[in-house]
Amino acid sequence: MAFSAKGITKRFGPTVALDGVDIELLPGEIHALCGGNGSGKSTLIKTITGVEIADRGTFDFGGSEIDAADVTPASADHFGVRCLHQQGTTFGSLTVTENLAAGLRFPTRFGGRIDWRAARRQAVETLAEFEIDANPDQLLEQLRPVTRQMVAIARVLHQRSGEGMGLLILDEPTASLSAADVDRLHEALVRFAEAGTMVMYVTHRLNDLPGFASTATVLRDGRVVGQLARDEIRHDRLIEMIVGVSEEELMSASLSHELAAAKLEERLVVRDVAGGPIRNANLTVGVGEIVGIAGLVGAGRSSLLEMVFGTEQPTAGEIELDGEILPWRSGKPHDSVALVPENRVLDAAFMPLSLTENVVATTTGSCWHHGVLNHRAERSQVRTIIADSGIRAASEAVAFQTLSGGNQQKAIIARCLRGQPKVLLLDEPTQGVDFAARAAIHETIRSAAEQGLSVLVVSSDLEELVLMCNKAVVLVDGVTTATVSGSQLTTENLERLGFGEAIVDV
Ligand SMILES: Nc1ncnc2c1ncn2[C@@H]1O[C@H](COP(=O)(O)OP(=O)(O)OP(=O)(O)O)[C@@H](O)[C@H]1O
Ligand SMILES: [Mg+2]
């Protein structure tokens, strides 16, 4: 039983998000859906799952043809469509059992009370079935990201209400996973596919696709620009189709200027800091310097950023900014320090508010005049920011939640820069961001550093650290064990050091 979509069209006001999209999936296929930020991937998925209603087109769910305008979440569910949306929902403060049960009909006892014993038993079965290494009573936030992601997938797959055809859709499931975790997730998906499930898979990590995806369909501006078969799926071909120019042209544009040598003046000093997962951290960031933090998930990278930001309290050591020790201010962020958090959706964005409100939040400063907010000045500033940061949006007034993932990230970085901090902390700055936007974000950060901004960046994408940073500090189990720069700053070295191994000198 196959799935196909024909002529799917969807407009949002002036934006044509999908323009006559055709796609077909066969049983057992892992079908990659590729495209730049805002190309329509999530919108296509939402029309298939009935979250958004398409304006035109038809779907064929395993032989049942249905007008795309008639699809509802209930009918998609009936046809066996299971989806993990881009900003998927799991609940960190609930247990594995509670998370798994949240997607199912809770087993109930007489009087409608939830039968937690039965729910727990089901959870144990589900964990075994999906080969997930977790305890049903653990809180989700205590699990490694890949395990959390597997629980989320198990939850959607387990919602099988009938013998539907089995289409599993994953919208960027690997955004916060390390390379090893991506492999584990892929192994699980290959197992599902071999059992006959169709998998539709969205990612910006194009290197993950060769050898894994059986087909790739590329969207650009809401249209299908082409399709590649398994043995045609290569990074350079995908880039060319996604962007419309060759990878070489793109790289030469983004690497046109070398990293400026950092000035030696020290701006940020982290000295013998401990607290939470951090056992002993030492590092310095010079004026205009970009410093990376590498290490495995769970090594304490985000906690270290939070301590510098002022929202997590160190229990030992000192953090110095321009020679002054930063005092603990009960979790209030330090002046002149800005953070782009890993979980931007929960921690940094105001989803229902407009793009303007999100860009100017906390920093309306220069637009206030005698206690009156000059909306016109604000609007024109925001327009400039949108243009400079390459944010793709129909206007500055659109709701933030309608922007594509990568465009949301550009806006949050723009907001942080607008506050003119001395130190910018970035946690996974280009997660969910397409190839071209990633280069644009690197460019923005680099030129801000040239103006004197000091940057501390955490990334699981080691190539990103190598491309962006003057030097990188490696964190292993809460201890900064090494600093590498110059010719030693390579992805291989960062990977080896992250696992506590010695590096190969070149
Ligand atoms: N609810 C909405 N209202 C208005 N515009 C929307 C809405 N949802 C999506 N859009 C617009 O439709 C276009 C396609 O967005 P979509 O989210 O499908 O992109 P995407 O390919 O998933 O991008 P990303 O890789 O960044 O996640 C974008 O221009 C986006 O701003
Ligand atoms: Mg998307």
GROMACS .gro file of N, CA and C and ligand atoms in nm, residues 11-13 15-18 35-44 46 52 86 171-172 202 204 219 392-394 398-399 401-408 432-434, ligand 1:
model
  154
   11ARG      N    1  -0.170   2.828   0.040
   11ARG     CA    2  -0.128   2.967   0.056
   11ARG      C    3  -0.154   3.012   0.198
   12PHE      N    4  -0.068   3.100   0.245
   12PHE     CA    5  -0.096   3.173   0.369
   12PHE      C    6  -0.096   3.319   0.329
   13GLY      N    7  -0.210   3.379   0.312
   13GLY     CA    8  -0.215   3.518   0.265
   13GLY      C    9  -0.134   3.528   0.137
   15THR      N   10   0.175   3.446   0.090
   15THR     CA   11   0.280   3.344   0.076
   15THR      C   12   0.225   3.217   0.014
   16VAL      N   13   0.288   3.174  -0.096
   16VAL     CA   14   0.251   3.045  -0.153
   16VAL      C   15   0.347   2.943  -0.092
   17ALA      N   16   0.301   2.872   0.010
   17ALA     CA   17   0.390   2.779   0.080
   17ALA      C   18   0.408   2.651   0.000
   18LEU      N   19   0.301   2.606  -0.067
   18LEU     CA   20   0.309   2.486  -0.151
   18LEU      C   21   0.242   2.517  -0.283
   35GLY      N   22   1.499   2.060   0.148
   35GLY     CA   23   1.470   2.195   0.100
   35GLY      C   24   1.519   2.295   0.201
   36GLY      N   25   1.543   2.417   0.154
   36GLY     CA   26   1.593   2.522   0.242
   36GLY      C   27   1.487   2.563   0.344
   37ASN      N   28   1.526   2.651   0.436
   37ASN     CA   29   1.431   2.701   0.534
   37ASN      C   30   1.318   2.773   0.461
   38GLY      N   31   1.196   2.737   0.495
   38GLY     CA   32   1.081   2.804   0.436
   38GLY      C   33   1.042   2.749   0.300
   39SER      N   34   1.098   2.633   0.260
   39SER     CA   35   1.066   2.580   0.127
   39SER      C   36   0.934   2.505   0.125
   40GLY      N   37   0.877   2.477   0.242
   40GLY     CA   38   0.744   2.417   0.245
   40GLY      C   39   0.736   2.277   0.304
   41LYS      N   40   0.848   2.226   0.357
   41LYS     CA   41   0.850   2.088   0.407
   41LYS      C   42   0.748   2.066   0.519
   42SER      N   43   0.757   2.150   0.622
   42SER     CA   44   0.666   2.132   0.736
   42SER      C   45   0.521   2.156   0.694
   43THR      N   46   0.501   2.248   0.603
   43THR     CA   47   0.364   2.275   0.558
   43THR      C   48   0.308   2.153   0.486
   44LEU      N   49   0.390   2.090   0.400
   44LEU     CA   50   0.343   1.969   0.332
   44LEU      C   51   0.303   1.863   0.436
   46LYS      N   52   0.214   1.912   0.740
   46LYS     CA   53   0.091   1.951   0.812
   46LYS      C   54  -0.034   1.927   0.728
   52GLU      N   55  -0.294   2.148   0.889
   52GLU     CA   56  -0.331   2.261   0.803
   52GLU      C   57  -0.415   2.203   0.689
   86GLN      N   58   0.795   1.911   1.376
   86GLN     CA   59   0.928   1.971   1.389
   86GLN      C   60   0.961   2.009   1.533
  171ASP      N   61   0.977   1.514   1.120
  171ASP     CA   62   1.023   1.646   1.074
  171ASP      C   63   1.142   1.687   1.159
  172GLU      N   64   1.261   1.670   1.103
  172GLU     CA   65   1.386   1.703   1.170
  172GLU      C   66   1.404   1.637   1.305
  202VAL      N   67   1.262   1.441   0.727
  202VAL     CA   68   1.314   1.575   0.695
  202VAL      C   69   1.442   1.601   0.773
  204HIS      N   70   1.817   1.876   0.768
  204HIS     CA   71   1.911   1.968   0.702
  204HIS      C   72   2.052   1.910   0.702
  219LEU      N   73   1.236   2.027  -0.233
  219LEU     CA   74   1.143   2.138  -0.252
  219LEU      C   75   1.220   2.269  -0.255
  392ARG      N   76   1.327   3.535   0.600
  392ARG     CA   77   1.221   3.528   0.499
  392ARG      C   78   1.086   3.527   0.567
  393ALA      N   79   1.016   3.639   0.551
  393ALA     CA   80   0.882   3.650   0.611
  393ALA      C   81   0.801   3.742   0.522
  394ALA      N   82   0.670   3.719   0.517
  394ALA     CA   83   0.585   3.801   0.431
  394ALA      C   84   0.589   3.948   0.475
  398VAL      N   85   0.395   3.948   1.077
  398VAL     CA   86   0.344   3.810   1.088
  398VAL      C   87   0.373   3.751   1.225
  399ALA      N   88   0.287   3.657   1.266
  399ALA     CA   89   0.309   3.589   1.394
  399ALA      C   90   0.437   3.508   1.386
  401GLN      N   91   0.523   3.234   1.512
  401GLN     CA   92   0.508   3.090   1.494
  401GLN      C   93   0.485   3.051   1.348
  402THR      N   94   0.456   3.148   1.262
  402THR     CA   95   0.436   3.113   1.122
  402THR      C   96   0.568   3.111   1.044
  403LEU      N   97   0.678   3.158   1.107
  403LEU     CA   98   0.807   3.154   1.038
  403LEU      C   99   0.859   3.011   1.038
  404SER      N  100   0.938   2.979   0.935
  404SER     CA  101   0.999   2.846   0.934
  404SER      C  102   1.109   2.844   1.040
  405GLY      N  103   1.148   2.722   1.080
  405GLY     CA  104   1.242   2.704   1.190
  405GLY      C  105   1.370   2.786   1.175
  406GLY      N  106   1.430   2.782   1.058
  406GLY     CA  107   1.557   2.851   1.037
  406GLY      C  108   1.540   3.002   1.046
  407ASN      N  109   1.428   3.049   0.999
  407ASN     CA  110   1.403   3.193   1.005
  407ASN      C  111   1.378   3.239   1.148
  408GLN      N  112   1.319   3.154   1.229
  408GLN     CA  113   1.304   3.187   1.371
  408GLN      C  114   1.441   3.203   1.436
  432GLY      N  115   1.870   2.294   1.290
  432GLY     CA  116   1.747   2.316   1.215
  432GLY      C  117   1.758   2.422   1.108
  433VAL      N  118   1.881   2.466   1.081
  433VAL     CA  119   1.901   2.575   0.987
  433VAL      C  120   1.959   2.518   0.858
  434ASP      N  121   1.914   2.565   0.743
  434ASP     CA  122   1.963   2.505   0.619
  434ASP      C  123   2.106   2.550   0.586
  507LIG     N1  124   0.061   2.946   0.963
  507LIG     C1  125   0.132   3.016   0.872
  507LIG     N2  126   0.097   3.143   0.841
  507LIG     C2  127   0.168   3.213   0.750
  507LIG     N3  128   0.275   3.166   0.683
  507LIG     C3  129   0.315   3.042   0.710
  507LIG     C4  130   0.246   2.960   0.807
  507LIG     N4  131   0.308   2.840   0.812
  507LIG     C5  132   0.411   2.847   0.724
  507LIG     N5  133   0.414   2.968   0.662
  507LIG     C6  134   0.510   3.009   0.557
  507LIG     O1  135   0.514   2.908   0.459
  507LIG     C7  136   0.645   2.892   0.408
  507LIG     C8  137   0.688   2.747   0.423
  507LIG     O2  138   0.714   2.721   0.560
  507LIG     P1  139   0.752   2.579   0.618
  507LIG     O3  140   0.744   2.590   0.766
  507LIG     O4  141   0.672   2.476   0.550
  507LIG     O5  142   0.906   2.565   0.574
  507LIG     P2  143   1.010   2.448   0.600
  507LIG     O6  144   1.051   2.397   0.467
  507LIG     O7  145   0.953   2.352   0.696
  507LIG     O8  146   1.133   2.527   0.664
  507LIG     P3  147   1.237   2.488   0.785
  507LIG     O9  148   1.344   2.407   0.723
  507LIG    O10  149   1.293   2.619   0.828
  507LIG    O11  150   1.161   2.419   0.892
  507LIG     C9  151   0.731   2.991   0.484
  507LIG    O12  152   0.743   3.106   0.406
  507LIG    C10  153   0.652   3.018   0.610
  507LIG    O13  154   0.681   3.145   0.664
   0.00000   0.00000   0.00000
